[in-house]
Coordinates of C-alpha atoms in Angstrom, one line a residue:
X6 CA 157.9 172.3 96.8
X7 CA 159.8 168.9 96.9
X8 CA 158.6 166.3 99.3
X9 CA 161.0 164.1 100.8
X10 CA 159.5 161.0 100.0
X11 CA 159.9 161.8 96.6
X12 CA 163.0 160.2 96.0
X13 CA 163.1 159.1 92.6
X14 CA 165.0 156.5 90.9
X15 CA 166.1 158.9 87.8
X16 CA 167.8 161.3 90.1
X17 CA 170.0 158.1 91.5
X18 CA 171.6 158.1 88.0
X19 CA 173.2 161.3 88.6
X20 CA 175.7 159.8 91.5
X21 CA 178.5 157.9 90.6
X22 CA 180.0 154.4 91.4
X23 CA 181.3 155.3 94.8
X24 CA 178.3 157.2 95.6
X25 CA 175.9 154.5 94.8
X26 CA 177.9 151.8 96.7
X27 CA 178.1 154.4 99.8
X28 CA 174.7 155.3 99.8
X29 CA 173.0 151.5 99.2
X30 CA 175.1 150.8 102.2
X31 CA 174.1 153.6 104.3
X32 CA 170.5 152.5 103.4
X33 CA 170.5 148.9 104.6
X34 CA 172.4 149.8 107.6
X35 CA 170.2 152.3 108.5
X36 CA 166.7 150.2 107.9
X37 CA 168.5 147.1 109.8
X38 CA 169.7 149.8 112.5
X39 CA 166.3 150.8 112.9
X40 CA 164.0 147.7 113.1
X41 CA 163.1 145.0 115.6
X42 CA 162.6 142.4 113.6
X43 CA 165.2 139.7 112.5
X44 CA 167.6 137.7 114.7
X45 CA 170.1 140.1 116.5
X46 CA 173.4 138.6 115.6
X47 CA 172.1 138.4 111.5
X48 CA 171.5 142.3 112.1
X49 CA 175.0 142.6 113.5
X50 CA 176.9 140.6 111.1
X51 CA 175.0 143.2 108.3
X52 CA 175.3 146.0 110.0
X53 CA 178.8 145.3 109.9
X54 CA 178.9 144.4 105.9
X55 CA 177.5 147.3 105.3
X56 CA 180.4 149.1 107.3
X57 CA 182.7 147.3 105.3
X58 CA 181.4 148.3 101.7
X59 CA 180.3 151.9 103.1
X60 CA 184.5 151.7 104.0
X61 CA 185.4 151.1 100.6
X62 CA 183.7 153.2 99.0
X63 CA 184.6 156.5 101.0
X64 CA 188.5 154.9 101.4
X65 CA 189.5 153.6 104.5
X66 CA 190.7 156.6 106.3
X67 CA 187.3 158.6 105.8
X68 CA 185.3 159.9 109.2
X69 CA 183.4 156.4 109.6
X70 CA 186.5 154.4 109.7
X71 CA 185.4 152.9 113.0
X72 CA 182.5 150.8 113.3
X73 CA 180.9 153.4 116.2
X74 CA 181.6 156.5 114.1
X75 CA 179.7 154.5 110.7
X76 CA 176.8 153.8 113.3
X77 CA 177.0 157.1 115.1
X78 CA 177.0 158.9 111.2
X79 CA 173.8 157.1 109.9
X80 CA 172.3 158.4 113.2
X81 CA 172.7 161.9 112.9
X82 CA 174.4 162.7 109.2
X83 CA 172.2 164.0 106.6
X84 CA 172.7 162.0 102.9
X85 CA 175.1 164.6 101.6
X86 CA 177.2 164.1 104.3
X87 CA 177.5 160.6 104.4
X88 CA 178.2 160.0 100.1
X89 CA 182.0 160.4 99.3
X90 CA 182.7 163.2 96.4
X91 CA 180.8 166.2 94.9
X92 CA 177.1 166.6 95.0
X93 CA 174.9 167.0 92.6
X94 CA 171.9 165.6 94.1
X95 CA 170.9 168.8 96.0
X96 CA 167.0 167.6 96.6
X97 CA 167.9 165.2 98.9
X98 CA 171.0 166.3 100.4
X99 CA 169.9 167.7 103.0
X100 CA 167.6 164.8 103.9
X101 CA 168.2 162.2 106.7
X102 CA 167.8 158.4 106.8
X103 CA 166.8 158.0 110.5
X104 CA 164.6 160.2 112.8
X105 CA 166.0 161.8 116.2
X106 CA 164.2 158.7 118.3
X107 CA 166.0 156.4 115.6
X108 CA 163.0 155.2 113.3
X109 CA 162.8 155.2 109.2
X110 CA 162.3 158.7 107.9
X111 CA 160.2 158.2 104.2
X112 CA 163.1 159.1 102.6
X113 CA 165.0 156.2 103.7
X114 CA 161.9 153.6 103.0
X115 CA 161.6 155.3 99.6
X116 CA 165.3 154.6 99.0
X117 CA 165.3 151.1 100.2
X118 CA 162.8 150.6 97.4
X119 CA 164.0 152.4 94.8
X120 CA 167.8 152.8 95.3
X121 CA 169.2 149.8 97.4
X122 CA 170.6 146.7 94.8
X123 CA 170.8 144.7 97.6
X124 CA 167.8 145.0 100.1
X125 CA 165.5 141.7 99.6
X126 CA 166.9 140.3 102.7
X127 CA 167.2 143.8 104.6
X128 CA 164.4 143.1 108.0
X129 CA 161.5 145.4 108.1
X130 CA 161.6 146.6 104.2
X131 CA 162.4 142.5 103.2
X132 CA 158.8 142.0 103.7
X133 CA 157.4 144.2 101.1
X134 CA 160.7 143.9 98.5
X135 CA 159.9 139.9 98.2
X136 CA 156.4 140.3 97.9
X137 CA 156.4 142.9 94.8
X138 CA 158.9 140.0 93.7
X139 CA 157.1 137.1 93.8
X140 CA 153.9 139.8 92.2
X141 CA 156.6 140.2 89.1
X142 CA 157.8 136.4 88.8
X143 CA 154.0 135.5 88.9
X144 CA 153.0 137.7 85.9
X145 CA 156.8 136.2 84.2
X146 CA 158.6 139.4 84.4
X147 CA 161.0 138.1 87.3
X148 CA 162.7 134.8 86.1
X149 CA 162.7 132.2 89.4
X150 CA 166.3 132.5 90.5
X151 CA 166.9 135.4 89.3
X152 CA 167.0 139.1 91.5
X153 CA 166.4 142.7 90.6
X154 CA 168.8 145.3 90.9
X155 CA 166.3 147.7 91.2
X156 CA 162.4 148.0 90.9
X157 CA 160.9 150.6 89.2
X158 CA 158.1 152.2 89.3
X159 CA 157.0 152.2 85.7
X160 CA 158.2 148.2 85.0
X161 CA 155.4 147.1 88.0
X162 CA 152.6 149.7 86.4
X163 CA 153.1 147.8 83.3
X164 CA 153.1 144.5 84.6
X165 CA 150.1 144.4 86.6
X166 CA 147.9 146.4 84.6
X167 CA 148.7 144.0 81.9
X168 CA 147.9 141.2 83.5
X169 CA 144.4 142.9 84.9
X170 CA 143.8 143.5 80.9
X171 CA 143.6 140.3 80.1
X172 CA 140.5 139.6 81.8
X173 CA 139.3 141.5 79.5
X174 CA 138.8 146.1 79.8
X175 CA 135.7 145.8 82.6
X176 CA 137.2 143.3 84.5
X177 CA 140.4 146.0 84.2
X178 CA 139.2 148.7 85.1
X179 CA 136.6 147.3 88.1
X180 CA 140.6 145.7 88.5
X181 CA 142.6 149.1 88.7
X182 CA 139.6 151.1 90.5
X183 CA 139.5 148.0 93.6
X184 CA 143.5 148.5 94.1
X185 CA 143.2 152.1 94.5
X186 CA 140.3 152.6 96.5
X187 CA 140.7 149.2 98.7
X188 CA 144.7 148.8 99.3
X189 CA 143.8 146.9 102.3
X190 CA 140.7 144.9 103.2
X191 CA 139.0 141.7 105.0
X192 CA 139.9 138.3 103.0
X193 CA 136.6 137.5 102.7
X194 CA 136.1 141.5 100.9
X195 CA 138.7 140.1 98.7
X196 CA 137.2 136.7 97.9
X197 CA 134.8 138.9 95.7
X198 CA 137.5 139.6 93.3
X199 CA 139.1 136.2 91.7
X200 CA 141.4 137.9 89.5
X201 CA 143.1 140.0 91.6
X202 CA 143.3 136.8 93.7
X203 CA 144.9 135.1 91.3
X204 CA 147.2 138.3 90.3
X205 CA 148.9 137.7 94.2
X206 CA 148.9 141.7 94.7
X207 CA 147.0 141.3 98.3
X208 CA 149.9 139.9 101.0
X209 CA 149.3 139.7 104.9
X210 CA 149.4 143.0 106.8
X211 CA 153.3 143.9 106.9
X212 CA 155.3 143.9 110.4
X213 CA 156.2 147.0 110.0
X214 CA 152.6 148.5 109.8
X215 CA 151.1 146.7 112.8
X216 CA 151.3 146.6 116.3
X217 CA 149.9 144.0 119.2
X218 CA 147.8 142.4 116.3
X219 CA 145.9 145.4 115.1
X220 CA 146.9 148.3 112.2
X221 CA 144.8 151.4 110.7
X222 CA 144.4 152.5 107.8
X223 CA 145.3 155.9 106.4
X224 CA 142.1 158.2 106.4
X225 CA 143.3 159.7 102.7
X226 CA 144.4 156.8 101.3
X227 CA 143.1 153.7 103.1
X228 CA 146.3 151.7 103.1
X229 CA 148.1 150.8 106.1
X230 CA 149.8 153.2 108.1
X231 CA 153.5 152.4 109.9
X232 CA 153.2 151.5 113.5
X233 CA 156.4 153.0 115.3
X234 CA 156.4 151.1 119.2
X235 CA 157.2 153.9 122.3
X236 CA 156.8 151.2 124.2
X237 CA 155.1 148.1 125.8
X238 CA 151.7 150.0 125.3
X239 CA 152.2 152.9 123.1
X240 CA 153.0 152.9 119.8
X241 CA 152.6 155.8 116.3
X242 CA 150.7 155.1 113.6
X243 CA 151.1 157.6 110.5
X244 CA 151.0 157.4 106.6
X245 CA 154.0 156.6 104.2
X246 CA 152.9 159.8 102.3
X247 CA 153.8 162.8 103.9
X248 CA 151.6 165.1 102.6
X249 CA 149.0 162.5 104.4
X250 CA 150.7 162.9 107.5
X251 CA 151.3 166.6 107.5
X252 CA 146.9 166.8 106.8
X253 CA 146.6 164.5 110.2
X254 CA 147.0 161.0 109.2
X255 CA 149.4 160.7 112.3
X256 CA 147.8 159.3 115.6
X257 CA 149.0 157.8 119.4
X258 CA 147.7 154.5 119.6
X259 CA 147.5 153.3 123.6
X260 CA 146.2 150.5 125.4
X261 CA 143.6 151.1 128.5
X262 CA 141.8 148.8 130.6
X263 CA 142.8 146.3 127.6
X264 CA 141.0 148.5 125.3
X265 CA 143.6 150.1 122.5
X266 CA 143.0 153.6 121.2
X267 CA 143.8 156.0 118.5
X268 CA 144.5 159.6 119.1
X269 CA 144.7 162.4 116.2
X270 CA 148.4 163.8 116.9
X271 CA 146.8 167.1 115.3
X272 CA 146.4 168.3 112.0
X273 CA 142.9 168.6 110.0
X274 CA 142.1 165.2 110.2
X275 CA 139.6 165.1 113.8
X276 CA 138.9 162.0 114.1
X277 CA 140.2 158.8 113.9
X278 CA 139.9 155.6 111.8
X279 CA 139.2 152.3 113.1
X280 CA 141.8 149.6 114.8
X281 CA 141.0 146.5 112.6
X282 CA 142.9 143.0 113.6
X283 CA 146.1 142.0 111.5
X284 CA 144.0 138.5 111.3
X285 CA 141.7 138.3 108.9
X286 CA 143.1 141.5 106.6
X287 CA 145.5 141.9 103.8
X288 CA 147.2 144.8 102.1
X289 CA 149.0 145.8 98.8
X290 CA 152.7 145.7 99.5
X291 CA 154.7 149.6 99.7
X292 CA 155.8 149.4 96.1
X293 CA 152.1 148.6 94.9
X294 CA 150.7 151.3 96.9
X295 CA 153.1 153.8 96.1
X296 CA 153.3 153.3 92.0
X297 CA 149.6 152.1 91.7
X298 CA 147.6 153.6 94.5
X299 CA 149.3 157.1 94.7
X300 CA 148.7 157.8 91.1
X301 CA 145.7 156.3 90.7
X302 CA 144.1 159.0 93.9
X303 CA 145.2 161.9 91.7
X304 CA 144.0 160.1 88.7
X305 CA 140.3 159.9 90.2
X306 CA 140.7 163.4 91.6
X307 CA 141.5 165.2 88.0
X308 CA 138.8 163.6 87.0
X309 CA 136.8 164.7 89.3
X310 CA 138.3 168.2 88.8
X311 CA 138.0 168.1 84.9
X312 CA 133.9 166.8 85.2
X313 CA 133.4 170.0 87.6
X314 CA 135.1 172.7 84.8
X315 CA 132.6 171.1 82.4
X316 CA 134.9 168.6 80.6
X317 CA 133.6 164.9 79.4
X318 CA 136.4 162.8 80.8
X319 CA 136.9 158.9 80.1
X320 CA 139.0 157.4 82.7
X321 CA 141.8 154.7 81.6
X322 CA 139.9 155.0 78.2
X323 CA 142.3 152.6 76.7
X324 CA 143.8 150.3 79.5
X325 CA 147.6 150.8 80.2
X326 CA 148.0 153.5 77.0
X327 CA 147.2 156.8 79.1
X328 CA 144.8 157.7 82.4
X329 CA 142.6 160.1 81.1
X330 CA 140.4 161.5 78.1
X331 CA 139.8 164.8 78.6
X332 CA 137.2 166.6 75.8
X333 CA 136.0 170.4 76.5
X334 CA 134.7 172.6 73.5
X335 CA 136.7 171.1 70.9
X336 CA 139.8 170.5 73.0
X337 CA 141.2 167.0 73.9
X338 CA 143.8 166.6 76.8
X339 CA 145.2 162.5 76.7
X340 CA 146.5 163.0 79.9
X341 CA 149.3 160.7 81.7
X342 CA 149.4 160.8 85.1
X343 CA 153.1 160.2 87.0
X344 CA 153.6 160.8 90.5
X345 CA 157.3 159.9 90.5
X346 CA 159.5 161.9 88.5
X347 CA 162.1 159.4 86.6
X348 CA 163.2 160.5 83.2
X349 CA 164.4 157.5 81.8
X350 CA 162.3 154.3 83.5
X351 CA 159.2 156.5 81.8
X352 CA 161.1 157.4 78.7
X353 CA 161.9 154.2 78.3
X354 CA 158.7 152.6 78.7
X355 CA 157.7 154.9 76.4
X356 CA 159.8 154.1 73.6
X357 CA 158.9 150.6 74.2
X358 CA 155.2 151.4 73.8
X359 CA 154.0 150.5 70.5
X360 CA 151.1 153.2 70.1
X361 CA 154.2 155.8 71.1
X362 CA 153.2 158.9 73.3
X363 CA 153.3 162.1 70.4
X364 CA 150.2 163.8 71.7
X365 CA 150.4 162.7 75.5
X366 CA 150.2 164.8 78.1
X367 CA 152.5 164.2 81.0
X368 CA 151.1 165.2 84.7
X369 CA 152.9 165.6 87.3
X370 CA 151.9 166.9 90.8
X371 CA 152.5 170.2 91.4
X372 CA 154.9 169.7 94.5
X373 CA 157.3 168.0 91.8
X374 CA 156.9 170.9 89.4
X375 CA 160.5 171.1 89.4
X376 CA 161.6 168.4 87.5
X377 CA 159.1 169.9 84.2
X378 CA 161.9 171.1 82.9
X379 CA 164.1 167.8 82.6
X380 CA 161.4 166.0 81.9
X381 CA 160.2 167.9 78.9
X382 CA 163.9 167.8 77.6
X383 CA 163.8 163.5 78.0
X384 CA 160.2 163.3 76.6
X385 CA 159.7 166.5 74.3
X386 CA 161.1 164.9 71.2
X387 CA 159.2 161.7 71.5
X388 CA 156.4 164.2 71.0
X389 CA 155.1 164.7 74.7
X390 CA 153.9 167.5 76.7
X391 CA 154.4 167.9 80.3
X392 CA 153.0 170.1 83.2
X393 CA 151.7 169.9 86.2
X394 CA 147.9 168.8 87.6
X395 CA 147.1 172.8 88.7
X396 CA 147.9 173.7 85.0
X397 CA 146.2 170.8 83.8
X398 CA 143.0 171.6 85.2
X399 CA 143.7 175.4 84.6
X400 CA 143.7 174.8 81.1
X401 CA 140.4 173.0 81.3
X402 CA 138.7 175.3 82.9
X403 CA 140.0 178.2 80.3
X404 CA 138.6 176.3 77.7

């Protein structure tokens, strides 16, 4: 089943020039459309760039030739609808940027991440963008001066766990474990760890996830959850993952006698975390959370999984080279684990790795299973296998 939040930059490859310049336009109208932050005649003046290259690219006399109609489009139009030409990007097609009450849908924060060439300055995303930024120019990836077109997923993997490497592999891995089971925490929690410290990869709690000075985290994955205002007193809290938020990590936070609340808005998850103040915490930004933290919880669970079918299982055996060491009766399973689906960011990084990956088993999550097949053509001949985590573990237990 595909996810709407996983929007991946491989698939972003498949649009052409006109597409690409339609949709990055559409995306940083739509996040500036949609948040409070930011001076209101900046927003205007972009909002109104972006009408002007979203013009362009669809040809003057298309259906958002008036600045209303562009505005009024973005509201209600689902992606297919907005790009110029054929489509060929049928998984998110049918997806919109903005909610009925006018707030970010995930796919459009994905996008602004992943597809957008020009969003470092776009309010409410600009936030996170500059931090993974100034994360890349601090480990000398990211000449000062100098922007990205586009970050990807595999190219800040890389980077940081790198850099955690060099403290040597248990200061890596204590490194790698602290970032995906602590995205957010008390300053003085991480005072405990001077190399992440150093590394930059904790920032201040993001507007965007925090409301009258207090956030929550996610009960799944611990990181901060979005704070959506309905008001002076009321505001939404749920998870950037929306498998989380489709479990329960979706709550009503609201403000009695003074004293602010969470809610559970239904779903599995009963009961409800804790309102921490913004002061005093800091937090991985979205792109560290959703290319280090996301893997790394599936990464922890197979290994879990693996241990329970009677496997011996080394996690991160070998630093950045693979995620697990899997051994059961003879059988060994180097297993990869990729919870974005882009063909050529991982074949490339791939071909750039020295030790190569003939052996290496690629897993994905099962709700992506299908992109296996386009994978397995991009990475077959460099002598990878690829299949899902439920056939993963599968295997292990038939073994």
């Amino acid at each position: 089943m595909f996810a709407a939040a996983d929007v991946v930059s491989g698939e972003i490859d498949e649009l052409d020039q006109e597409q690409r310049e339609a949709l990055d336009a559409c995306v940083i109208a739509a996040m500036t459309w949609c948040t409070p932050e930011g001076d209101v005649r900046a927003r205007v003046r972009l909002l109104m760039e972006c009408h002007g290259r979203y013009m362009r690219a669809c040809g003057v006399f298309g259906e958002a030739a008036s600045f209303p109609n562009f505005l009024d489009r973005l509201r209600r139009a689902s992606v297919g609808e907005l790009l110029p030409g054929p489509g060929s990007w049928s998984q998110i097609y049918g997806e919109r940027l903005l909610e009925d009450d006018g707030t970010a849908t995930a796919v459009l924060i994905r996008l602004v991440m992943e597809a957008s060439e020009k969003a470092q300055d776009v309010p409410g995303m600009g936030a996170d963008l500059r931090h993974v930024h100034s994360v890349l120019r601090a480990l000398g990836k990211l000449p000062v001066g100098s922007r990205l077109s586009r970050i990807t997923a595999e190219a800040v993997q890389h980077a940081v766990f790198r850099a955690l490497l060099d403290a040597g592999f248990a200061a890596y891995t204590r490194g790698r474990e602290t970032l995906i089971l602590s995205p957010a925490m008390a300053r003085r929690a991480l005072a405990r760890h001077a190399h992440l410290v150093d590394l930059g990869v904790y920032t201040a709690i993001s507007p965007m996830r925090q409301f009258a000075g207090w956030w929550a985290p996610c009960p799944i994955c611990r990181w901060t959850m979005r704070a959506i205002p309905k008001g002076r007193h009321t505001a939404e809290l749920l998870c950037e993952d929306v498998r989380h938020v489709e479990r329960g990590a979706r709550f009503r936070m609201s403000s009695r006698d003074g004293q602010w609340r969470l809610e559970p808005c239904g779903g599995e998850i009963r009961d409800a975390p804790e309102l921490l103040p913004v002061e005093g915490h800091v937090a991985l930004s979205y792109g560290l959370w959703q290319w280090i933290v996301v893997p790394g919880l599936l990464e922890i669970e197979l290994k879990g999984l693996a241990e329970a079918a009677g496997a011996e299982v080394r996690l991160w055996p070998y630093g950045d080279s693979y995620d697990l060491h899997i051994t059961k009766n003879g059988v060994t399973w180097r297993v990869d684990v990729k919870t974005w689906a882009d063909p050529q960011g991982i074949a490339e990084q791939m071909r750039d790795d020295p030790e190569g990956c003939s052996g290496l088993i690629l897993v994905i999550p099962e709700h992506l299973s299908g992109y296996t097949g386009v994978l397995a053509r991009v990475l077959g001949p460099l002598g990878a296998r690829v299949i899902t985590d439920v056939a993963l573990i599968n295997e292990v237990i038939a073994a």
